[in-house]
Amino acid sequence: MAEIRTTEENTTVDQDMKATTAITDTEPQISPILGYTDEPLLPLSKACSPLNEILHNMSFYTQLALDETPEQPPDGLTIDESAAIRLYTIEWDKPHRSLYSMLNYHLKNNDHEALLPYFKYIKLFVTALVKLPCIPPLTVWRGVTKNLSGEFPPGAEMTWWAFSSCTTEMTVLENNMYLGNEGDRTLFSVEVMNGRTIKAHSHFVTEDEILLLSGTHMVAQSQLSPADNLYIIHLKQ
């Protein structure tokens, strides 16, 4: 069974799992990170410097990511690019919230002002992600411990502004640590075309995590309820 990294604190639902974070975002007309491409491409330590006063112990985790990165990262990435992905995957010590947790929280809430200090990091992070080869089209899974079937009727369109972590193994989500087998649960079966596998650049080397970039557009195809309190929604990129 593939591991899925647990989070120290979810942004919007009581579920500690990246592939089980809240799905629904606000729907801004434009990207909440519009303008980040104008930032210079900086080394990781400089790209993260605006966050040192915002996120707990930021400089420590930045250096940790750099220390864990090999001198010749795979996929043609530079050390700073690979370390930017690795930093995204690191869990902060409880009760402090990780970089990815706060970044995605502001993305989901379309908080452009709160995202401005992240822009330099986002520039490096996205530069790294787009260098990774796109995975072939396949179905990945996300889930939440609530009933969201009413929000995704067939034909509904939505944009996921957060960077969205998914797993290729639905059985991972059935683990009691994550969705379990009781209570309201919604599984999203997502046909993706340009997900990125970040395992080779992750702090957690055993994870087969698929990451979807901010701004991924989805269309709801169908839904079913194969068991009480369990809802499966089919989305297509």
mmCIF file with all atom_site columns, N, CA and C in Angstrom, residues 3 17 20 23 25 35 53 79-80 92 99 115 131 163 165 175-176 207 209 225 228 232:
data_model
loop_
_atom_site.group_PDB
_atom_site.id
_atom_site.type_symbol
_atom_site.label_atom_id
_atom_site.label_alt_id
_atom_site.label_comp_id
_atom_site.label_asym_id
_atom_site.label_entity_id
_atom_site.label_seq_id
_atom_site.pdbx_PDB_ins_code
_atom_site.Cartn_x
_atom_site.Cartn_y
_atom_site.Cartn_z
_atom_site.occupancy
_atom_site.B_iso_or_equiv
_atom_site.pdbx_formal_charge
_atom_site.auth_seq_id
_atom_site.auth_comp_id
_atom_site.auth_asym_id
_atom_site.auth_atom_id
_atom_site.pdbx_PDB_model_num
ATOM 1  N N  . GLU A 1 3   ? 2.008   4.968  0.760   1.00 0.00 ? 3   GLU A N  1
ATOM 2  C CA . GLU A 1 3   ? 1.781   5.889  1.865   1.00 0.00 ? 3   GLU A CA 1
ATOM 3  C C  . GLU A 1 3   ? 1.242   7.201  1.340   1.00 0.00 ? 3   GLU A C  1
ATOM 4  N N  . MET A 1 17  ? -5.118  14.642 5.957   1.00 0.00 ? 17  MET A N  1
ATOM 5  C CA . MET A 1 17  ? -4.533  13.925 4.842   1.00 0.00 ? 17  MET A CA 1
ATOM 6  C C  . MET A 1 17  ? -4.524  14.788 3.612   1.00 0.00 ? 17  MET A C  1
ATOM 7  N N  . THR A 1 20  ? -7.043  13.966 1.134   1.00 0.00 ? 20  THR A N  1
ATOM 8  C CA . THR A 1 20  ? -8.400  14.066 1.651   1.00 0.00 ? 20  THR A CA 1
ATOM 9  C C  . THR A 1 20  ? -8.689  15.471 2.150   1.00 0.00 ? 20  THR A C  1
ATOM 10 N N  . ILE A 1 23  ? -12.170 19.788 -1.201  1.00 0.00 ? 23  ILE A N  1
ATOM 11 C CA . ILE A 1 23  ? -12.118 19.842 -2.649  1.00 0.00 ? 23  ILE A CA 1
ATOM 12 C C  . ILE A 1 23  ? -12.603 21.182 -3.166  1.00 0.00 ? 23  ILE A C  1
ATOM 13 N N  . ASP A 1 25  ? -13.330 24.923 -3.852  1.00 0.00 ? 25  ASP A N  1
ATOM 14 C CA . ASP A 1 25  ? -12.649 26.204 -3.737  1.00 0.00 ? 25  ASP A CA 1
ATOM 15 C C  . ASP A 1 25  ? -13.645 27.317 -4.033  1.00 0.00 ? 25  ASP A C  1
ATOM 16 N N  . GLY A 1 35  ? 0.433   37.165 -11.412 1.00 0.00 ? 35  GLY A N  1
ATOM 17 C CA . GLY A 1 35  ? 1.556   38.061 -11.204 1.00 0.00 ? 35  GLY A CA 1
ATOM 18 C C  . GLY A 1 35  ? 2.800   37.390 -10.665 1.00 0.00 ? 35  GLY A C  1
ATOM 19 N N  . GLU A 1 53  ? 9.061   35.348 8.472   1.00 0.00 ? 53  GLU A N  1
ATOM 20 C CA . GLU A 1 53  ? 8.308   35.963 9.566   1.00 0.00 ? 53  GLU A CA 1
ATOM 21 C C  . GLU A 1 53  ? 6.855   35.497 9.595   1.00 0.00 ? 53  GLU A C  1
ATOM 22 N N  . ILE A 1 79  ? 19.430  21.993 -7.935  1.00 0.00 ? 79  ILE A N  1
ATOM 23 C CA . ILE A 1 79  ? 19.290  21.687 -6.511  1.00 0.00 ? 79  ILE A CA 1
ATOM 24 C C  . ILE A 1 79  ? 18.178  22.525 -5.893  1.00 0.00 ? 79  ILE A C  1
ATOM 25 N N  . ASP A 1 80  ? 18.128  23.808 -6.217  1.00 0.00 ? 80  ASP A N  1
ATOM 26 C CA . ASP A 1 80  ? 17.108  24.676 -5.626  1.00 0.00 ? 80  ASP A CA 1
ATOM 27 C C  . ASP A 1 80  ? 15.711  24.298 -6.093  1.00 0.00 ? 80  ASP A C  1
ATOM 28 N N  . TRP A 1 92  ? 5.652   20.252 9.107   1.00 0.00 ? 92  TRP A N  1
ATOM 29 C CA . TRP A 1 92  ? 6.149   20.989 10.259  1.00 0.00 ? 92  TRP A CA 1
ATOM 30 C C  . TRP A 1 92  ? 5.806   20.210 11.536  1.00 0.00 ? 92  TRP A C  1
ATOM 31 N N  . LEU A 1 99  ? 4.221   24.614 5.193   1.00 0.00 ? 99  LEU A N  1
ATOM 32 C CA . LEU A 1 99  ? 4.186   25.508 4.041   1.00 0.00 ? 99  LEU A CA 1
ATOM 33 C C  . LEU A 1 99  ? 3.029   25.170 3.120   1.00 0.00 ? 99  LEU A C  1
ATOM 34 N N  . LEU A 1 115 ? -1.241  35.812 -0.321  1.00 0.00 ? 115 LEU A N  1
ATOM 35 C CA . LEU A 1 115 ? -0.366  34.992 -1.156  1.00 0.00 ? 115 LEU A CA 1
ATOM 36 C C  . LEU A 1 115 ? 0.871   35.739 -1.651  1.00 0.00 ? 115 LEU A C  1
ATOM 37 N N  . LYS A 1 131 ? 9.028   21.272 -15.131 1.00 0.00 ? 131 LYS A N  1
ATOM 38 C CA . LYS A 1 131 ? 10.139  20.517 -15.715 1.00 0.00 ? 131 LYS A CA 1
ATOM 39 C C  . LYS A 1 131 ? 9.922   19.011 -15.607 1.00 0.00 ? 131 LYS A C  1
ATOM 40 N N  . PHE A 1 163 ? -2.808  23.562 -5.089  1.00 0.00 ? 163 PHE A N  1
ATOM 41 C CA . PHE A 1 163 ? -2.034  22.441 -5.601  1.00 0.00 ? 163 PHE A CA 1
ATOM 42 C C  . PHE A 1 163 ? -2.635  21.182 -4.982  1.00 0.00 ? 163 PHE A C  1
ATOM 43 N N  . SER A 1 165 ? -2.983  17.235 -4.171  1.00 0.00 ? 165 SER A N  1
ATOM 44 C CA . SER A 1 165 ? -2.311  15.952 -4.042  1.00 0.00 ? 165 SER A CA 1
ATOM 45 C C  . SER A 1 165 ? -3.307  14.817 -4.205  1.00 0.00 ? 165 SER A C  1
ATOM 46 N N  . ASN A 1 175 ? -8.128  3.289  4.348   1.00 0.00 ? 175 ASN A N  1
ATOM 47 C CA . ASN A 1 175 ? -7.468  3.077  5.623   1.00 0.00 ? 175 ASN A CA 1
ATOM 48 C C  . ASN A 1 175 ? -8.154  3.901  6.706   1.00 0.00 ? 175 ASN A C  1
ATOM 49 N N  . ASN A 1 176 ? -8.273  3.332  7.897   1.00 0.00 ? 176 ASN A N  1
ATOM 50 C CA . ASN A 1 176 ? -8.961  4.031  8.985   1.00 0.00 ? 176 ASN A CA 1
ATOM 51 C C  . ASN A 1 176 ? -8.270  5.332  9.377   1.00 0.00 ? 176 ASN A C  1
ATOM 52 N N  . GLU A 1 207 ? 6.375   7.654  -0.922  1.00 0.00 ? 207 GLU A N  1
ATOM 53 C CA . GLU A 1 207 ? 5.063   8.102  -1.379  1.00 0.00 ? 207 GLU A CA 1
ATOM 54 C C  . GLU A 1 207 ? 4.979   8.183  -2.893  1.00 0.00 ? 207 GLU A C  1
ATOM 55 N N  . GLU A 1 209 ? 2.977   10.122 -4.747  1.00 0.00 ? 209 GLU A N  1
ATOM 56 C CA . GLU A 1 209 ? 2.055   11.255 -4.767  1.00 0.00 ? 209 GLU A CA 1
ATOM 57 C C  . GLU A 1 209 ? 2.013   11.895 -6.148  1.00 0.00 ? 209 GLU A C  1
ATOM 58 N N  . SER A 1 225 ? -23.544 6.167  -5.553  1.00 0.00 ? 225 SER A N  1
ATOM 59 C CA . SER A 1 225 ? -23.429 5.896  -4.126  1.00 0.00 ? 225 SER A CA 1
ATOM 60 C C  . SER A 1 225 ? -23.491 4.384  -3.931  1.00 0.00 ? 225 SER A C  1
ATOM 61 N N  . ASP A 1 228 ? -24.061 2.989  1.818   1.00 0.00 ? 228 ASP A N  1
ATOM 62 C CA . ASP A 1 228 ? -24.580 4.060  2.661   1.00 0.00 ? 228 ASP A CA 1
ATOM 63 C C  . ASP A 1 228 ? -23.456 5.024  3.037   1.00 0.00 ? 228 ASP A C  1
ATOM 64 N N  . ILE A 1 232 ? -19.208 8.464  -4.743  1.00 0.00 ? 232 ILE A N  1
ATOM 65 C CA . ILE A 1 232 ? -18.086 8.497  -5.677  1.00 0.00 ? 232 ILE A CA 1
ATOM 66 C C  . ILE A 1 232 ? -18.443 9.442  -6.818  1.00 0.00 ? 232 ILE A C  1
#
